[in-house]
Amino acid sequence: MSATADTAQAHPSAVQREGRGRARQQRSAVTRAPWILLAPFLALFALTFIFPIIAAVGSSFTKVTRSGLFGETGVHSGFAGFENYARALGDGSFLASIGRVLLFGVVQVPVMIALCTVLALLLESASAKWPGFFRAAYFMPYGVPGVIATILWSFLYVPGLSPIVDAATSVGLNVNFLGPDTVLWSIANIVTWSYTGYNMLIVIAQLKSIPGEIYEAARVDGAGPFRVAWTIQLPLIRPALVLTTVFSIIGTLQLFAEAQVLQTVAPAVDSQYTPNLSAYTTAFAYNDYNVAAAQAVLIALAAFILSFTFLRFTNRKSS
Amino acid sequence: MTATPTLSRPQSVAGEPPVTRRRRPGSTTILVTGLLVVAALYFLVPVYWVVVAATKTSGDLFATNGFLFAPNFVLWDNLANVLSYGDGVFVRWFLNSILYAGVGALAATYFAAAGGYALAKYNFRGNSLIFGLVLGGVLVPGTATALPLFLFFSQLGIANTYWSVLLPSLVSPFGLFLCRVYAQATVDPALLEAARIDGAGELRIFHSVGLRVLTPALVTVFLFQLVGIWNNYFLPLVMLSDSKLFPITVGLNNWLSQADRLPEFYQLTTGGVLLSVIPLAIAMIVLQRFWRGGLTEGAVK
């Protein structure tokens, strides 16, 4: 982030030459002020981010043993080394869930980013009628919580309720949106539906920041709309595309609500369908917090590694 | 992709004044608008379905075509059922969501503004360390912190209270990041100097000068956090067991999960979904104009 470097220049050299005492007083006020301003944020950040992360890492290295038949004679906790991680990674279902969301991400993220880019370019193309209406319609699903979006789409997936399934059946097609092979892509559809409009707005914001003279120059050179899109708009909206892709990667690894809600209608979605669902099940159904903590740490690590790999990859490509 | 300029060269541009940036002949407009209409159908169909479904009786819901209205129009009965079921628990969920999202977003925006302003406008030891930590926080999946937080809150005895959902909602690392970038770009150091010479205290300068200049970024941070809390599911699901404290997301899923045993819950869920989607859809349509700037300000280098 190049922004960090500017801080030094923003130094509040508040020292006035007249009135030494007042200057000193003001200087100490200037040293105190940032901490007072930061205090509430930092306190809450420490409570809800730093502390839980340390606690999660800590308990992922802890093992709890209960002595006695029902643990009545005492609970001992001790250092477990990588035992919890070994158990998390030795769990075939957890590994399968990671593979599943990776496959999901490899397909869904590019599709969504391409779709939101195309929609943004079309909306900004000056050939579009009623861009305000379309923009609002595409953005609307972002305000629908993932759970409610999933409930909505599940009605369109469930045979008997869904007019889409009915229509397909009436022309002799047998579609099953909730089968073991298809339900992952049904979830991908829900996620795409929810976030395309939001990502599109980010792309549009960046498109709007392209100076008009550049278009003017391209027009004078006789460039058509496809050429303008390919050689001018796409390279200039790269930062927005990188940003939306990183957020989408993080979001994919966190998949939870969609899978959890679809469990009620799709037997193919088990209690370890996504990594997060797996950690949730380990913690609350099996009451094994230490392994769940190891799983949570692994999910966060995977998000970090994937985001940074992607950022590095795109940075190298651009330089 | 090789561009074919001849295909798309404006054909009727000669007689027109070059006022508009680019002017295309009608066929392009029809094609583009057609594509946009198809996309709009995709985004609006589920909402249309739930509008139709909410007007039907339980029997018609399964017996009639989902995209067509049934002869029996019972929308008002259904909505009345949604609102009165379980002593009006739906209304309570709705108010809970408003409380979590409204209070959370307001406070989070204020804290993020103060922090971001402090990081941008004061040079002090630890400045970049704090900024680095917070940036890391942007990338930490919210679900990774929810489990340890639940264990900690249980020990404090505040799990399953309003606080357990509100407290984590008060922090927006992304908001602080955005406010810092925005403050750096827009808050003029000379303005702060002038205020200091006038004898204003540092906090007063932040409240009277800083907040005012930061307003556009604050709107973005507020909306972002508002939607984030409103849509949150994992945190309240983990924290809350008392259904009176549920936000609307957890509550409605609770209803849906009973639908396979008790089909009348299908009606309750569709009605509830409709009631919760309509205000949000309107809010999104109204708010998207404010969304325009802001979000990428952190990304544009």
XYZ file of C-alpha atoms in Angstrom:
620
model
C 0.000 0.000 0.000
C 1.679 3.153 -1.127
C -0.525 5.197 1.188
C 1.569 4.401 4.255
C 4.441 6.523 3.113
C 2.465 9.756 3.304
C 2.069 9.656 7.054
C 5.369 11.353 7.673
C 4.338 14.361 5.665
C 1.155 14.711 7.619
C 3.116 15.419 10.741
C 1.281 18.105 12.678
C 4.030 20.552 13.297
C 1.769 22.502 15.564
C 4.475 24.361 17.338
C 3.873 28.038 17.133
C 6.789 30.253 17.794
C 4.891 32.700 19.955
C 3.959 31.609 23.467
C 6.345 28.869 24.553
C 4.173 27.535 27.403
C 1.162 27.230 25.229
C 3.236 25.494 22.579
C 4.441 22.904 25.045
C 0.939 22.339 26.283
C -0.241 21.942 22.751
C 2.555 19.572 21.905
C 1.593 17.230 24.705
C -2.005 17.492 23.556
C -0.838 16.520 20.086
C 0.972 13.468 21.449
C -2.029 12.399 23.485
C -4.737 13.093 20.950
C -4.127 10.208 18.512
C -4.259 7.690 21.324
C -7.477 9.120 22.680
C -8.959 9.016 19.195
C -7.723 5.481 18.586
C -8.615 4.116 22.013
C -12.190 2.920 21.384
C -11.308 1.300 18.082
C -8.178 -0.351 19.433
C -9.933 -1.640 22.548
C -12.683 -3.244 20.466
C -10.222 -4.466 17.851
C -8.151 -6.132 20.542
C -11.256 -7.674 22.099
C -12.858 -8.988 18.925
C -9.904 -9.636 16.609
C -6.538 -9.933 18.292
C -7.657 -11.703 21.419
C -9.833 -14.328 19.657
C -7.083 -15.027 17.146
C -4.534 -15.568 19.907
C -7.067 -17.658 21.805
C -7.821 -19.732 18.726
C -4.155 -20.347 18.024
C -3.612 -21.147 21.693
C -6.443 -23.621 21.966
C -5.471 -25.233 18.671
C -2.255 -26.300 20.436
C -4.035 -27.413 23.588
C -5.400 -30.787 24.516
C -8.029 -31.288 27.148
C -8.177 -34.575 28.954
C -10.846 -35.551 31.386
C -10.088 -38.091 34.023
C -12.747 -40.346 35.436
C -15.561 -41.892 33.482
C -17.516 -38.635 33.015
C -14.669 -36.236 33.651
C -15.810 -35.862 37.241
C -12.367 -36.112 38.787
C -10.969 -33.148 36.949
C -10.141 -31.648 33.609
C -6.524 -31.201 32.590
C -5.305 -29.190 29.686
C -1.816 -29.412 28.308
C 0.281 -28.671 25.294
C -0.758 -30.824 22.382
C 1.793 -29.884 19.775
C 0.362 -30.341 16.320
C -1.961 -33.123 17.408
C -5.138 -31.095 16.751
C -3.862 -30.053 13.348
C -3.004 -33.648 12.563
C -6.529 -34.655 13.529
C -8.076 -31.832 11.493
C -6.006 -32.671 8.441
C -6.456 -36.388 8.987
C -10.211 -35.934 8.758
C -11.102 -36.892 5.207
C -14.363 -34.942 5.276
C -12.609 -31.723 6.299
C -10.027 -32.139 3.543
C -12.797 -32.898 1.085
C -14.588 -29.715 2.139
C -11.466 -27.659 1.417
C -11.116 -29.296 -1.987
C -14.787 -28.582 -2.602
C -14.564 -24.842 -1.910
C -11.353 -24.617 -3.953
C -13.145 -26.162 -6.914
C -16.051 -23.833 -6.200
C -13.757 -20.804 -6.149
C -11.878 -21.745 -9.306
C -15.162 -21.795 -11.206
C -17.429 -19.339 -9.420
C -15.043 -16.428 -8.800
C -13.932 -16.011 -12.448
C -17.516 -16.402 -13.670
C -18.775 -13.781 -11.243
C -15.940 -11.337 -11.921
C -16.417 -11.726 -15.679
C -20.165 -11.263 -15.337
C -19.877 -8.167 -13.157
C -17.278 -6.660 -15.523
C -19.430 -7.264 -18.586
C -22.482 -5.787 -16.865
C -20.487 -2.759 -15.713
C -19.097 -2.167 -19.203
C -22.544 -2.529 -20.767
C -24.109 -0.166 -18.228
C -21.409 2.431 -18.829
C -21.399 1.998 -22.598
C -23.800 4.853 -23.389
C -25.757 2.369 -25.510
C -27.630 1.238 -22.451
C -31.113 2.486 -21.798
C -32.301 3.112 -18.211
C -28.879 2.419 -16.593
C -30.164 3.642 -13.231
C -32.910 1.036 -13.126
C -30.630 -1.809 -14.163
C -27.925 -0.811 -11.729
C -30.414 -0.811 -8.879
C -31.906 -4.149 -9.964
C -28.488 -5.819 -10.094
C -27.395 -4.362 -6.785
C -30.601 -5.274 -4.946
C -29.605 -8.885 -4.085
C -26.638 -7.583 -2.099
C -29.116 -6.291 0.475
C -30.686 -9.733 0.786
C -28.838 -11.667 3.504
C -27.178 -14.884 2.329
C -29.562 -16.920 4.433
C -32.635 -15.330 2.918
C -31.156 -15.518 -0.596
C -30.634 -19.224 -0.006
C -34.185 -19.682 1.263
C -35.438 -17.840 -1.829
C -33.434 -19.948 -4.255
C -34.145 -23.168 -2.380
C -37.813 -22.599 -3.227
C -36.757 -22.473 -6.870
C -34.714 -25.663 -6.469
C -37.122 -27.895 -4.556
C -39.171 -30.180 -6.813
C -42.888 -29.529 -6.347
C -42.361 -25.907 -5.365
C -40.109 -24.800 -8.170
C -41.693 -23.630 -11.400
C -38.325 -24.141 -13.099
C -38.198 -27.827 -12.198
C -41.881 -28.147 -13.206
C -41.234 -26.542 -16.575
C -38.230 -28.775 -17.220
C -40.205 -31.871 -16.267
C -43.061 -30.930 -18.581
C -40.707 -30.869 -21.562
C -39.208 -34.175 -20.504
C -36.043 -32.908 -18.851
C -35.120 -34.318 -15.501
C -33.309 -31.639 -13.575
C -32.223 -32.032 -10.001
C -30.690 -28.911 -8.515
C -30.081 -30.571 -5.183
C -28.334 -33.789 -6.204
C -24.828 -34.692 -5.016
C -23.227 -33.525 -8.275
C -25.294 -30.407 -8.827
C -25.881 -28.840 -5.430
C -22.416 -27.228 -5.328
C -23.272 -25.322 -8.494
C -26.670 -24.435 -7.127
C -24.825 -22.813 -4.229
C -22.486 -21.121 -6.711
C -25.548 -19.679 -8.400
C -26.814 -18.241 -5.108
C -23.444 -16.645 -4.351
C -23.193 -15.227 -7.864
C -26.718 -13.855 -7.582
C -25.888 -12.176 -4.262
C -22.565 -10.542 -5.036
C -22.389 -9.793 -8.763
C -24.197 -6.466 -8.399
C -22.040 -5.386 -5.501
C -18.824 -6.156 -7.370
C -20.285 -4.471 -10.424
C -20.687 -1.229 -8.459
C -17.020 -1.339 -7.458
C -16.050 -1.776 -11.121
C -18.418 1.009 -12.197
C -16.922 3.359 -9.611
C -13.525 2.771 -11.127
C -14.822 3.083 -14.690
C -16.242 6.474 -13.810
C -12.830 7.641 -12.668
C -11.381 7.181 -16.174
C -10.927 10.694 -17.580
C -13.131 11.602 -20.544
C -10.157 12.760 -22.630
C -8.930 9.184 -22.905
C -12.220 8.134 -24.520
C -12.064 11.225 -26.688
C -8.583 10.314 -27.881
C -9.628 6.724 -28.573
C -12.611 7.954 -30.562
C -10.453 10.246 -32.618
C -8.186 7.290 -33.343
C -11.237 5.417 -34.598
C -11.411 2.772 -31.872
C -14.719 0.922 -31.618
C -16.388 0.016 -28.316
C -14.792 -3.440 -28.113
C -11.378 -1.974 -28.656
C -12.016 0.729 -26.072
C -13.142 -1.904 -23.584
C -10.199 -4.188 -24.233
C -7.327 -1.739 -24.481
C -8.470 1.137 -22.275
C -11.179 0.193 -19.805
C -10.033 -3.272 -18.760
C -6.415 -2.276 -17.993
C -7.587 0.781 -16.059
C -10.073 -1.090 -13.875
C -7.490 -3.688 -12.889
C -7.220 -2.464 -9.268
C -10.972 -2.879 -8.825
C -10.864 -6.364 -10.345
C -7.982 -7.377 -8.086
C -9.834 -6.037 -5.027
C -13.082 -7.807 -5.846
C -11.238 -11.048 -6.611
C -9.393 -11.023 -3.281
C -12.614 -10.371 -1.368
C -14.323 -13.122 -3.353
C -11.551 -15.605 -2.536
C -11.875 -14.818 1.171
C -15.646 -15.077 0.903
C -15.445 -18.440 -0.836
C -13.351 -19.960 1.932
C -15.881 -18.694 4.457
C -18.890 -20.248 2.746
C -21.298 -21.231 5.462
C -24.825 -19.872 5.432
C -25.727 -21.120 1.955
C -24.603 -24.670 2.644
C -26.036 -24.744 6.152
C -29.456 -23.551 5.035
C -29.597 -25.891 2.035
C -29.041 -28.822 4.401
C -32.728 -28.735 5.230
C -33.756 -29.399 1.621
C -30.689 -31.125 0.166
C -29.530 -34.363 1.800
C -26.404 -34.185 -0.382
C -25.147 -31.326 1.795
C -23.690 -32.954 4.871
C -22.600 -31.351 8.109
C -19.029 -31.001 6.823
C -19.829 -29.688 3.372
C -17.680 -26.535 3.656
C -14.647 -25.933 5.915
C -16.565 -23.476 8.063
C -19.539 -25.766 8.407
C -17.076 -28.453 9.391
C -15.527 -26.277 12.107
C -18.993 -25.325 13.337
C -20.030 -28.966 13.524
C -16.808 -29.969 15.264
C -17.298 -27.265 17.854
C -21.017 -27.481 18.539
C -22.041 -31.008 17.606
C -18.901 -32.853 18.749
C -17.920 -30.262 21.390
C -14.316 -30.593 20.304
C -13.259 -26.955 20.528
C -9.559 -27.610 20.166
C -9.844 -29.375 16.842
C -12.396 -26.764 15.749
C -9.873 -24.043 16.637
C -7.248 -25.816 14.540
C -9.718 -25.931 11.664
C -10.515 -22.216 12.032
C -6.804 -21.373 12.007
C -6.304 -23.504 8.902
C -9.181 -21.733 7.133
C -7.754 -18.298 7.979
C -4.279 -19.411 6.850
C -5.674 -20.693 3.574
C -7.444 -17.354 3.030
C -4.210 -15.470 3.695
C -2.086 -17.671 1.476
C -4.532 -17.595 -1.418
C -5.054 -13.812 -1.216
C -1.341 -13.087 -1.053
C -0.508 -15.540 -3.818
C -3.091 -13.881 -6.000
C -1.849 -10.376 -5.131
C 1.747 -11.363 -5.800
C 0.786 -13.008 -9.054
C -1.103 -9.929 -10.268
C 1.632 -7.542 -9.122
C 4.299 -9.444 -10.965
C 2.209 -9.618 -14.054
C 1.721 -5.863 -14.102
C 5.362 -4.951 -13.614
C -9.799 -10.790 -28.644
C -9.294 -8.907 -31.854
C -11.410 -5.856 -32.193
C -13.134 -5.261 -35.487
C -13.596 -1.528 -35.669
C -15.540 -1.658 -38.932
C -18.299 -3.652 -37.317
C -19.051 -1.142 -34.631
C -18.102 2.133 -36.202
C -20.798 4.721 -35.685
C -22.726 5.046 -38.888
C -25.009 7.993 -38.311
C -22.610 10.209 -36.468
C -21.915 12.593 -39.327
C -24.944 14.849 -39.015
C -24.986 14.940 -35.231
C -23.258 17.392 -32.977
C -20.416 15.706 -31.104
C -21.947 16.476 -27.736
C -22.423 12.988 -26.385
C -19.314 11.010 -25.713
C -20.155 8.091 -27.913
C -23.282 7.625 -29.907
C -24.298 4.237 -31.275
C -26.919 3.394 -33.796
C -30.199 1.871 -32.632
C -29.313 -1.766 -33.202
C -26.509 -1.642 -30.655
C -28.815 -0.017 -28.135
C -31.371 -2.772 -28.634
C -28.751 -5.492 -28.272
C -27.184 -3.968 -25.157
C -30.521 -3.232 -23.545
C -31.700 -6.733 -24.391
C -28.723 -8.240 -22.579
C -29.350 -5.961 -19.608
C -32.999 -7.047 -19.492
C -31.993 -10.711 -19.459
C -29.612 -10.028 -16.573
C -32.304 -8.065 -14.736
C -34.693 -11.025 -15.076
C -32.090 -13.266 -13.459
C -31.693 -10.913 -10.519
C -35.390 -10.236 -10.056
C -36.959 -13.665 -10.655
C -36.483 -15.041 -7.126
C -38.022 -11.915 -5.663
C -40.929 -12.145 -8.093
C -41.419 -15.773 -7.089
C -41.644 -14.927 -3.402
C -44.118 -12.116 -4.100
C -46.335 -14.600 -5.930
C -45.835 -17.348 -3.337
C -46.788 -15.068 -0.472
C -50.242 -14.553 -2.000
C -51.078 -18.262 -2.068
C -52.569 -20.739 0.346
C -50.418 -23.658 1.480
C -52.282 -25.959 -0.914
C -51.913 -23.660 -3.909
C -48.246 -23.181 -3.150
C -47.533 -26.738 -4.237
C -50.401 -27.228 -6.666
C -50.152 -24.177 -8.922
C -47.431 -22.773 -11.157
C -44.965 -20.828 -9.080
C -44.742 -17.893 -11.479
C -48.500 -17.401 -11.800
C -50.922 -16.002 -9.270
C -53.496 -18.445 -7.963
C -57.219 -17.563 -7.965
C -57.159 -17.580 -4.179
C -55.458 -14.333 -3.161
C -54.581 -14.603 0.529
C -51.600 -12.269 0.806
C -53.047 -10.247 3.684
C -53.991 -13.325 5.684
C -50.507 -14.724 5.197
C -48.812 -11.524 6.258
C -51.101 -11.222 9.266
C -50.103 -14.769 10.222
C -46.417 -13.910 9.879
C -46.795 -10.875 12.102
C -48.898 -12.558 14.770
C -47.258 -15.990 14.948
C -45.617 -16.753 18.283
C -46.720 -13.469 19.899
C -45.265 -11.391 17.110
C -41.812 -12.916 17.262
C -41.175 -11.893 13.639
C -41.567 -8.215 14.512
C -39.195 -8.738 17.371
C -36.574 -10.310 15.058
C -36.960 -7.433 12.685
C -36.457 -4.873 15.456
C -33.457 -6.850 16.714
C -31.893 -6.671 13.257
C -32.509 -2.932 13.149
C -30.962 -2.556 16.583
C -27.868 -4.640 15.778
C -27.324 -3.062 12.378
C -28.282 0.521 13.250
C -26.435 0.906 16.540
C -23.527 -1.251 15.384
C -22.999 0.619 12.131
C -23.337 4.059 13.712
C -20.817 3.390 16.478
C -18.466 1.449 14.192
C -18.388 4.365 11.753
C -17.587 6.856 14.499
C -14.794 4.700 15.951
C -13.340 3.977 12.511
C -13.403 7.682 11.647
C -11.622 8.651 14.839
C -9.014 5.937 14.412
C -8.455 6.512 10.714
C -8.168 10.252 11.247
C -5.650 9.720 14.059
C -3.518 7.422 11.909
C -3.588 9.809 8.972
C -3.050 13.120 10.723
C -0.701 12.384 13.619
C 2.793 11.048 13.473
C 3.526 8.898 16.478
C 5.343 5.762 17.425
C 3.477 2.625 16.506
C 1.435 4.317 13.805
C 2.390 1.978 11.013
C 2.365 -1.044 13.306
C -1.272 -0.357 14.185
C -2.142 0.225 10.573
C -0.494 -3.046 9.574
C -2.379 -4.957 12.262
C -5.690 -3.478 11.184
C -4.983 -4.242 7.533
C -4.375 -7.841 8.564
C -7.738 -7.691 10.307
C -9.441 -6.867 7.003
C -8.300 -10.229 5.686
C -9.197 -12.342 8.705
C -12.383 -14.279 7.988
C -15.078 -13.181 10.400
C -15.995 -16.771 11.027
C -12.496 -17.586 12.273
C -12.913 -15.251 15.237
C -16.508 -16.165 16.058
C -15.790 -19.485 17.745
C -13.069 -18.302 20.169
C -15.113 -15.181 20.813
C -18.075 -17.324 21.790
C -15.957 -19.271 24.274
C -14.599 -16.055 25.747
C -18.022 -14.419 25.969
C -19.363 -17.548 27.646
C -16.748 -17.178 30.347
C -17.654 -13.521 30.765
C -21.301 -14.510 30.918
C -22.355 -12.303 28.026
C -22.882 -15.022 25.419
C -26.546 -15.165 24.449
C -27.119 -11.461 25.173
C -27.509 -8.448 22.905
C -23.913 -7.519 23.732
C -22.508 -10.706 22.259
C -23.674 -9.663 18.787
C -23.307 -5.908 19.233
C -19.728 -5.767 20.517
C -18.100 -7.492 17.511
C -20.265 -5.356 15.220
C -18.707 -2.164 16.544
C -15.379 -2.807 14.819
C -14.779 -2.196 11.148
C -11.127 -2.630 10.111
C -12.131 -1.922 6.544
C -13.795 1.293 7.719
C -10.667 2.441 9.508
C -8.610 1.669 6.437
C -10.960 3.669 4.230
C -11.148 6.623 6.650
C -7.378 6.761 6.918
C -6.887 6.811 3.161
C -9.629 9.373 2.752
C -8.381 11.601 5.585
C -4.913 11.561 4.122
C -6.202 12.689 0.758
C -8.743 15.281 1.845
C -8.125 16.717 5.322
C -5.906 19.731 4.717
C -3.149 20.076 7.349
C -3.383 23.880 7.010
C -6.991 23.701 8.140
C -5.962 21.843 11.276
C -3.147 24.319 11.890
C -5.595 27.179 11.632
C -7.922 25.539 14.119
C -5.023 24.992 16.513
C -3.967 28.628 16.287
C -7.529 29.527 17.137
C -7.001 27.550 20.309
C -9.287 24.630 19.557
C -8.478 21.366 21.347
C -7.414 18.341 19.334
C -10.638 16.429 19.924
C -12.689 19.473 19.076
C -10.746 19.836 15.815
C -11.537 16.233 14.954
C -15.219 16.671 15.678
C -15.680 20.014 13.964
C -13.216 19.819 11.064
C -12.245 16.163 10.600
C -15.699 14.603 10.708
C -17.106 17.191 8.347
C -14.449 16.656 5.704
C -14.693 12.884 6.111
C -18.470 12.774 5.585
C -18.449 11.100 2.144
C -16.216 8.305 3.418
C -18.357 8.009 6.555
C -21.484 7.399 4.483
C -19.718 4.553 2.683
C -18.376 3.028 5.879
C -21.786 3.288 7.535
C -23.620 1.619 4.645
C -20.993 -1.070 4.322
C -21.157 -1.915 8.003
C -24.958 -1.661 8.082
C -25.365 -4.235 5.324
C -22.590 -6.369 6.792
C -24.286 -6.605 10.187
C -27.766 -6.987 8.697
C -26.577 -9.896 6.555
C -24.505 -11.528 9.263
C -25.591 -15.015 10.119
C -22.674 -16.941 11.540
C -21.998 -14.669 14.518
C -25.580 -14.516 15.876
C -26.037 -18.211 15.132
C -23.004 -19.028 17.248
C -23.729 -16.519 20.010
C -27.465 -16.704 20.532
C -29.679 -19.498 21.736
C -32.617 -17.401 22.987
C -34.960 -16.940 20.013
C -36.083 -13.564 21.420
C -32.625 -12.165 20.641
C -32.409 -13.538 17.090
C -31.905 -11.207 14.159
C -34.138 -11.848 11.185
C -31.640 -14.104 9.387
C -31.399 -16.650 12.181
C -35.111 -16.402 12.906
C -36.278 -17.096 9.368
C -33.950 -20.053 9.003
C -35.387 -21.344 12.231
C -38.828 -21.269 10.607
C -37.646 -22.877 7.391
C -36.023 -25.744 9.257
C -39.442 -26.643 10.664
C -41.132 -26.596 7.272
C -40.418 -30.196 6.335
C -42.372 -31.354 9.371
C -45.023 -28.626 9.474
C -45.878 -27.350 5.982
C -47.568 -24.198 7.302
C -44.061 -22.943 8.002
C -43.583 -22.675 4.244
C -46.234 -19.980 4.247
C -44.716 -18.280 7.276
C -41.253 -18.381 5.708
C -42.303 -17.042 2.311
C -44.318 -14.261 3.963
C -41.430 -13.482 6.296
C -38.936 -13.449 3.454
C -41.169 -11.078 1.490
C -41.550 -8.725 4.456
C -37.811 -8.673 5.062
C -36.780 -8.344 1.412
C -39.052 -5.436 0.491
C -37.595 -2.811 2.852
C -34.081 -3.976 1.980
C -34.722 -3.843 -1.739
C -36.068 -0.320 -1.411
C -33.131 0.660 0.794
C -30.638 -0.722 -1.733
C -32.271 1.107 -4.610
C -32.234 4.374 -2.677
C -28.772 3.891 -1.208
C -26.861 2.675 -4.247
C -26.288 6.259 -5.377
C -24.298 6.881 -2.182
C -22.366 3.728 -2.823
C -20.893 5.032 -6.009
C -17.670 6.590 -4.775
C -16.095 5.477 -1.567
C -15.667 1.784 -1.923
C -12.767 1.823 -4.309
C -11.079 4.824 -2.795
C -8.934 2.426 -0.824
C -8.116 0.411 -3.902
C -7.315 3.123 -6.377
C -3.674 3.795 -5.931
